[in-house]
XYZ file of C-alpha atoms in Angstrom:
544
model
C 55.816 300.812 120.627
C 54.363 301.162 117.197
C 56.644 302.431 114.449
C 56.190 302.320 110.686
C 58.291 305.287 109.646
C 60.847 303.366 107.555
C 60.867 300.756 104.823
C 61.914 298.014 107.255
C 58.577 298.158 109.148
C 57.867 294.592 110.286
C 55.661 292.675 107.803
C 55.322 296.034 106.039
C 52.765 297.043 108.671
C 54.794 298.249 111.679
C 57.284 297.292 114.403
C 55.608 296.582 117.752
C 58.140 294.885 120.020
C 61.536 296.005 118.785
C 62.386 297.943 115.670
C 63.812 295.968 112.767
C 66.307 298.841 112.694
C 67.444 297.705 116.147
C 65.909 300.370 118.378
C 64.273 299.155 121.570
C 60.642 299.795 122.452
C 61.954 302.146 125.167
C 63.801 304.294 122.607
C 60.857 304.188 120.168
C 58.469 305.413 122.860
C 60.833 308.167 124.021
C 61.205 309.319 120.413
C 57.419 309.572 120.125
C 57.346 311.623 123.312
C 60.101 313.945 122.099
C 58.071 314.649 118.944
C 55.049 315.304 121.183
C 57.079 317.774 123.271
C 58.131 319.467 120.025
C 54.454 319.860 119.123
C 53.839 321.660 122.404
C 56.918 323.803 121.949
C 55.770 324.649 118.409
C 52.438 325.989 119.711
C 54.448 328.342 121.925
C 57.100 329.379 119.366
C 54.454 330.332 116.817
C 52.698 332.554 119.365
C 56.050 333.978 120.468
C 56.901 334.913 116.891
C 53.619 336.848 116.678
C 54.777 338.816 119.734
C 58.187 339.380 118.064
C 59.987 337.329 120.708
C 63.219 335.740 119.483
C 62.775 331.946 119.149
C 66.100 330.988 117.554
C 67.049 328.634 120.383
C 63.681 326.882 120.345
C 63.560 326.654 116.518
C 66.924 324.908 116.429
C 65.990 322.584 119.275
C 62.903 321.413 117.364
C 64.918 320.778 114.205
C 67.650 318.850 116.031
C 65.069 316.821 117.951
C 63.208 315.765 114.809
C 66.521 314.872 113.185
C 67.435 312.699 116.209
C 64.247 310.652 115.748
C 64.841 309.608 112.136
C 65.669 305.956 111.515
C 69.157 304.808 112.568
C 70.233 308.172 114.019
C 70.125 307.638 117.774
C 69.633 304.522 119.898
C 70.520 306.028 123.305
C 67.539 306.336 125.708
C 69.423 308.643 128.077
C 69.986 311.200 125.313
C 66.243 311.245 124.595
C 65.383 311.647 128.275
C 67.735 314.626 128.397
C 66.195 316.132 125.239
C 62.641 315.725 126.562
C 63.599 317.570 129.763
C 65.234 320.328 127.723
C 62.180 320.642 125.474
C 59.800 320.985 128.417
C 62.061 323.597 130.014
C 62.293 325.610 126.789
C 58.509 325.422 126.308
C 57.694 326.584 129.838
C 60.307 329.323 129.840
C 59.077 330.757 126.544
C 55.438 330.377 127.594
C 56.095 332.473 130.697
C 57.201 335.368 128.483
C 53.995 335.485 126.411
C 51.242 338.001 126.949
C 47.519 337.162 126.871
C 47.736 333.691 125.353
C 45.841 330.693 126.641
C 46.837 327.224 125.473
C 44.530 324.235 125.671
C 46.383 321.410 123.987
C 47.860 318.767 126.259
C 51.267 318.940 124.553
C 51.635 322.485 125.905
C 50.191 321.787 129.347
C 51.570 318.352 130.212
C 54.751 318.097 132.188
C 56.858 315.247 133.526
C 59.967 314.941 135.559
C 61.957 311.829 134.896
C 62.279 308.657 132.898
C 59.442 306.800 134.662
C 56.918 309.570 134.019
C 58.143 309.961 130.452
C 57.706 306.276 129.720
C 54.148 306.345 131.103
C 53.226 309.408 129.059
C 54.763 307.929 125.908
C 52.239 305.091 126.048
C 49.398 307.636 125.714
C 50.634 309.630 122.732
C 52.025 307.115 120.223
C 51.127 307.014 116.538
C 48.074 304.792 117.045
C 46.585 307.136 119.659
C 46.068 309.938 117.141
C 43.220 310.386 114.648
C 40.547 307.679 114.555
C 40.310 308.149 110.784
C 43.157 305.996 109.505
C 43.473 307.935 106.234
C 43.926 311.226 108.082
C 46.414 309.566 110.434
C 48.289 308.174 107.439
C 48.517 311.573 105.750
C 49.587 313.292 108.947
C 52.372 310.758 109.431
C 53.335 311.347 105.787
C 53.874 315.002 106.705
C 55.604 314.168 110.019
C 58.077 311.861 108.270
C 58.609 314.463 105.557
C 59.487 317.198 108.048
C 61.784 314.803 109.914
C 63.741 314.436 106.681
C 63.541 318.167 106.051
C 64.859 318.822 109.572
C 67.972 316.781 108.768
C 68.732 318.949 105.743
C 67.952 322.176 107.639
C 70.373 321.145 110.403
C 73.152 320.361 107.889
C 72.701 323.821 106.357
C 72.660 325.486 109.775
C 76.036 324.089 110.849
C 77.485 325.789 107.763
C 75.844 329.088 108.709
C 72.796 328.976 106.419
C 69.233 329.374 107.686
C 65.783 330.120 106.300
C 63.265 331.257 108.922
C 60.359 330.148 106.719
C 61.518 326.542 107.035
C 61.394 326.706 110.837
C 57.897 328.208 110.704
C 56.653 325.550 108.284
C 58.026 322.720 110.420
C 56.375 324.188 113.531
C 53.077 324.836 111.762
C 53.103 321.251 110.519
C 53.643 319.879 114.028
C 50.758 321.967 115.340
C 48.594 320.998 112.356
C 48.850 317.326 113.317
C 47.039 318.094 116.598
C 44.000 319.517 114.801
C 41.084 318.008 112.925
C 41.802 317.967 109.212
C 39.982 316.750 106.109
C 41.507 314.414 103.545
C 41.625 317.170 100.929
C 43.283 319.670 103.253
C 45.797 316.997 104.228
C 46.612 316.271 100.583
C 47.302 319.979 100.118
C 49.573 319.908 103.177
C 51.439 316.879 101.854
C 52.259 318.744 98.629
C 53.140 321.850 100.621
C 55.635 319.701 102.516
C 57.195 318.837 99.163
C 57.403 322.531 98.304
C 59.340 323.218 101.497
C 61.422 320.115 100.817
C 62.620 321.765 97.606
C 63.446 324.937 99.549
C 65.319 322.941 102.187
C 67.402 321.036 99.674
C 68.128 324.232 97.718
C 69.314 325.861 100.955
C 71.618 322.945 101.758
C 72.929 322.876 98.191
C 73.781 326.569 98.534
C 75.427 325.970 101.923
C 77.555 323.085 100.644
C 78.621 324.612 97.329
C 79.219 328.107 98.747
C 81.445 326.633 101.451
C 83.259 323.855 99.608
C 82.813 324.671 95.885
C 80.823 322.832 93.242
C 81.468 319.070 93.060
C 83.485 318.114 89.995
C 84.223 314.848 88.193
C 86.533 312.889 90.491
C 88.028 309.416 90.578
C 87.986 308.124 94.166
C 90.279 305.318 95.334
C 88.548 302.433 97.105
C 91.736 300.687 98.229
C 93.880 301.538 101.273
C 97.321 302.922 102.061
C 99.927 301.975 104.665
C 99.096 304.656 107.254
C 96.687 304.294 110.182
C 93.262 305.575 109.217
C 90.112 307.243 110.527
C 86.812 306.393 108.856
C 84.127 309.095 108.824
C 80.521 308.333 107.946
C 77.283 310.287 107.593
C 76.351 313.502 105.820
C 77.892 316.364 107.845
C 80.609 317.990 105.730
C 81.600 320.425 108.492
C 82.637 317.529 110.738
C 84.802 316.183 107.900
C 86.407 319.589 107.424
C 87.272 319.833 111.130
C 88.703 316.307 111.130
C 90.832 316.907 108.025
C 92.314 320.091 109.459
C 93.132 318.433 112.780
C 94.706 315.338 111.193
C 96.777 317.144 108.562
C 100.472 316.291 108.983
C 99.849 313.630 111.639
C 100.530 310.629 109.380
C 96.904 309.539 109.615
C 94.790 308.956 106.509
C 91.091 309.844 106.483
C 88.653 307.661 104.573
C 85.020 308.418 103.773
C 82.298 305.844 104.335
C 78.847 305.410 102.819
C 77.047 308.777 102.385
C 80.290 310.713 103.034
C 81.695 309.421 99.698
C 80.520 312.505 97.696
C 82.744 314.753 99.839
C 85.697 313.582 97.741
C 84.324 315.589 94.781
C 84.312 319.011 96.520
C 87.290 321.211 95.530
C 87.893 322.402 99.118
C 88.367 318.834 100.341
C 90.669 317.828 97.495
C 93.421 320.044 98.907
C 93.798 317.599 101.804
C 96.204 314.957 100.482
C 95.468 312.636 103.395
C 91.811 312.320 102.312
C 92.728 308.888 101.038
C 89.506 307.641 99.440
C 86.392 305.688 100.320
C 86.287 302.501 102.383
C 83.605 299.815 102.324
C 80.079 299.747 101.006
C 76.686 301.046 102.026
C 75.789 301.725 105.658
C 74.241 298.314 106.369
C 77.565 296.592 105.595
C 79.265 298.280 108.539
C 79.089 295.216 110.802
C 81.522 293.534 108.423
C 83.513 296.548 107.234
C 84.231 298.042 110.665
C 85.793 294.844 111.994
C 88.615 295.070 109.455
C 88.992 298.830 109.182
C 91.130 298.591 112.347
C 91.087 302.325 113.152
C 88.524 304.707 114.717
C 85.165 305.346 113.085
C 83.118 308.558 113.403
C 79.383 308.817 112.806
C 78.320 312.371 112.011
C 74.662 311.610 111.233
C 72.232 308.722 110.852
C 73.022 305.257 109.405
C 74.107 303.601 112.675
C 73.632 299.859 113.022
C 73.514 298.500 116.603
C 76.600 296.349 117.231
C 76.368 292.595 117.674
C 77.300 290.956 120.983
C 80.539 289.672 119.426
C 81.457 292.988 117.772
C 85.058 293.960 118.572
C 85.012 297.606 117.453
C 82.807 299.338 120.050
C 85.810 301.083 121.656
C 86.739 302.507 118.240
C 83.392 304.130 117.353
C 82.510 307.757 118.119
C 79.298 309.700 117.515
C 78.688 313.436 117.081
C 75.727 315.789 116.765
C 72.305 314.144 117.107
C 73.642 310.589 116.836
C 74.049 308.213 119.741
C 74.586 304.583 120.723
C 74.927 303.518 124.381
C 78.026 301.422 123.637
C 79.878 304.172 121.753
C 81.593 307.414 122.828
C 79.720 310.634 122.078
C 82.009 313.595 121.330
C 80.879 316.945 122.723
C 84.099 318.915 123.345
C 84.976 321.849 121.129
C 88.317 323.511 120.461
C 88.740 327.249 121.170
C 88.206 327.936 117.447
C 84.774 326.298 117.601
C 85.742 323.091 115.810
C 84.759 319.660 117.095
C 87.625 318.339 119.244
C 88.769 315.086 117.605
C 91.944 314.716 119.725
C 90.651 311.553 121.434
C 89.988 309.975 118.037
C 93.384 311.014 116.663
C 95.228 309.611 119.700
C 93.476 306.269 119.249
C 94.162 306.209 115.491
C 97.901 306.484 116.078
C 97.750 303.264 118.132
C 95.856 301.289 115.475
C 97.165 299.300 112.478
C 96.303 300.470 108.946
C 92.983 299.330 107.438
C 92.744 295.883 105.901
C 92.202 296.172 102.172
C 88.697 295.170 101.065
C 88.872 296.041 97.376
C 90.937 298.011 94.901
C 90.404 300.392 92.036
C 88.482 303.641 91.657
C 84.917 304.877 91.280
C 83.940 308.082 89.486
C 81.704 310.608 91.225
C 80.979 314.351 91.132
C 78.006 314.717 88.786
C 75.987 317.247 90.763
C 73.872 319.726 88.805
C 76.616 322.283 88.131
C 78.920 319.643 86.641
C 76.124 317.997 84.628
C 74.973 321.335 83.226
C 78.553 321.967 82.070
C 78.160 318.745 80.082
C 74.661 319.723 78.923
C 75.611 320.236 75.265
C 77.292 316.837 75.130
C 74.326 315.140 76.820
C 71.792 316.931 74.610
C 73.705 315.892 71.492
C 73.647 312.285 72.703
C 69.909 312.495 73.446
C 69.045 314.130 70.128
C 71.233 311.711 68.128
C 69.649 308.743 69.887
C 72.922 307.623 71.502
C 71.156 308.122 74.834
C 67.585 306.814 74.582
C 66.619 307.228 78.209
C 67.896 308.389 81.557
C 66.832 306.443 84.640
C 66.874 308.177 88.018
C 67.796 305.447 90.515
C 68.381 307.654 93.547
C 67.490 306.882 97.139
C 68.558 304.524 99.873
C 70.171 301.149 100.203
C 69.337 298.597 102.884
C 69.973 295.013 103.801
C 67.005 293.059 102.409
C 67.648 290.511 99.685
C 64.816 292.085 97.696
C 67.100 295.047 97.027
C 69.163 292.907 94.680
C 66.443 294.013 92.250
C 68.267 297.331 91.855
C 71.588 295.687 90.987
C 69.833 293.439 88.488
C 67.887 296.373 87.059
C 71.104 298.364 86.525
C 72.879 295.399 84.935
C 69.979 294.696 82.564
C 69.464 298.251 81.352
C 70.050 298.711 77.608
C 73.476 300.104 76.715
C 71.864 303.328 75.454
C 70.567 304.309 78.908
C 72.203 306.371 81.635
C 71.636 305.988 85.395
C 71.242 309.228 87.359
C 71.855 308.429 91.016
C 72.300 309.975 94.449
C 72.074 308.683 97.999
C 73.426 305.339 99.153
C 71.262 303.396 96.663
C 74.244 303.791 94.334
C 76.203 301.132 96.218
C 74.031 298.575 94.437
C 75.633 299.434 91.081
C 78.377 302.094 91.326
C 81.136 299.486 91.245
C 79.741 297.634 88.224
C 81.532 298.100 84.924
C 78.655 299.634 82.957
C 80.872 301.608 80.583
C 80.077 304.962 78.954
C 78.224 306.545 76.046
C 80.447 308.793 73.916
C 82.589 309.446 76.999
C 79.616 310.046 79.319
C 79.705 307.472 82.172
C 76.545 305.373 82.345
C 76.345 305.995 86.109
C 76.219 309.701 86.958
C 76.431 310.145 90.723
C 75.144 313.517 91.991
C 76.077 312.874 95.638
C 74.161 312.363 98.879
C 70.411 311.799 99.234
C 69.815 315.551 99.534
C 71.634 315.974 96.211
C 68.651 314.323 94.519
C 67.769 318.014 94.190
C 70.378 318.031 91.415
C 68.235 315.796 89.211
C 65.279 318.146 89.595
C 67.503 321.067 88.532
C 68.838 319.113 85.563
C 65.353 317.937 84.513
C 63.942 321.467 84.670
C 66.874 322.755 82.598
C 66.439 320.024 79.970
C 62.706 320.788 79.794
C 63.554 324.440 79.118
C 66.248 323.697 76.533
C 64.093 321.123 74.713
C 61.117 323.532 74.842
C 58.787 320.967 76.416
C 55.510 321.874 78.096
C 55.651 319.146 80.738
C 58.623 317.817 82.680
C 57.153 314.339 82.223
C 57.770 314.562 78.454
C 61.514 314.203 79.082
C 63.176 310.843 78.334
C 63.662 310.359 82.091
C 62.042 307.680 84.264
C 62.178 307.478 88.043
C 62.820 304.169 89.821
C 63.541 305.198 93.414
C 64.632 303.035 96.354
C 63.622 304.325 99.757
C 64.445 303.488 103.353
C 63.993 306.373 105.754
C 62.510 309.827 106.193
C 65.054 311.812 104.178
C 63.955 309.772 101.172
C 60.354 310.682 102.030
C 61.060 314.405 101.761
C 62.930 313.858 98.476
C 59.920 311.903 97.184
C 57.545 314.686 98.268
C 59.778 317.305 96.641
C 59.668 315.436 93.328
C 55.861 315.158 93.550
C 55.646 318.898 94.183
C 57.789 319.534 91.090
C 55.266 317.606 89.010
C 57.179 314.357 88.487
C 54.684 311.574 87.807
C 54.733 307.796 87.449
C 57.573 307.275 89.923
C 58.198 303.704 90.974
C 59.336 303.285 94.552
C 60.495 300.163 96.306
C 61.244 297.584 97.322
C 57.928 298.106 99.153
C 55.436 300.940 99.402
C 55.347 302.848 102.724
C 53.590 300.900 105.476
C 51.957 304.140 106.645
C 49.961 304.342 103.400
C 46.384 303.150 103.898
C 44.644 301.567 100.875
C 42.758 304.830 100.293
C 45.893 306.984 100.496
C 47.690 304.608 98.155
C 44.775 304.825 95.705
C 45.014 308.615 95.731
C 48.805 308.490 95.269
C 48.322 306.231 92.251
C 45.519 308.297 90.758
C 47.006 311.778 91.258
C 50.717 311.019 90.860
C 50.993 307.612 89.218
C 52.987 306.255 92.174
C 53.640 302.510 91.789
C 55.860 299.958 93.432
C 58.459 297.830 91.708
C 57.554 294.385 90.365
C 60.198 292.357 88.540
C 63.100 293.663 86.504
C 61.594 292.246 83.324
C 58.117 293.693 83.919
C 59.431 297.103 84.934
C 61.748 297.260 81.924
C 58.686 296.795 79.698
C 56.661 299.336 81.653
C 59.412 301.960 81.403
C 59.897 301.211 77.693
C 63.441 300.038 78.368
C 63.291 296.588 76.798
């Protein structure tokens, strides 16, 4: 295996024996092969579209497959073997329907029939087997990781009934592009183009979420527990939460959100469920501790799984859905006649479990997505123009387990009292429970929601630029200090670059897939830098 797609890449160069994330070399290799199969299928879908053949099934398979290969989504080798077989079957079936097309690339022609053959093929097509030019390889992986993140957002929108055909085409064209010879300049163009489609993908998901569940609004969320048995639901899929809430209503079971599901508490359509009892625990990487004492069932709807320890006691209480998987946990596939996910097995188990053990008490305030913030625009503008708010610091992104991430807690604590933190994603768990106070009634931590809701800060920044009559978005009193971990953060980063945001700091380390030359270009064209120390960065951002 060789994997350097996330921030945990060993020695910040790449995992070669076992992923720091916990995936085995077997799973890593099968994931590489699934992406390779998707490249072959993309060759065929693009030709099929030219011949006006319907490719809906194949488009969705590619998106779900890419989503399954992002960090911490799926650790089950058998699920990848099954997906590879399905991908080959879809490719060959669609290929047989085409007229007068001859394919030459191996990803379209190769076939295998079982785990042993798949494992052998995977050794030929890994990341290091591609372009000899390391800069080109680096930029192609930049695009691959971006479209993996984009695929996650496209899938979330799809389950709510929202699609954009252009996004499928771009993802497929990008997969095919990576099989061709490219120049550095053409790759840089493609990287920015990926950011452009990242904006479209996040806008589509924002529309899907807000059209279905209403615009998030300022909400105080309890972080303590009640006396009823509970079900904990994690991840990003709001439709799964909706199905669970409807099926548990009136059963005496409380539902708690976990990690990236926290923002769901701010949607008006979820507030009508009185048994949505609050949020339990911290960021995703704390689950090994939090799940032991939650006592009830836990559902993973998307990525952020941590492989259990040998002495973990909760394996029988954890369930996965969608693209997620863990060999030790139960994967839910049954649907009710109305099309909802069937959570009856989870509900039956919950009734047999004691209530959650209390970890903490109090409330946190969330719900500052773009619609809510723009309703406060006059108040914020007054504070900016009066000098009450000197700067706004976007601290969106991911959290993870390294000690070096304490930087973000320290940075938040040391910010001047006349600054506001704009956050989204699970990075917020580093500071959303600190008592940072408010400025003229405006909380100093404004939480827009999940990682995909980082889109909100682009909307807000563009609106402020318009209202303040500025020529350049970078003239705003906003600085970007972003924490990253996996590929959904990569597409957010690319989207911000496309929108013209410069001088972003990312950390705690720069991507391992950046070569020195690619990093030099990123610094020169976009001002991308990594974090240093809190004191140095405060000076650099003009925050001291």
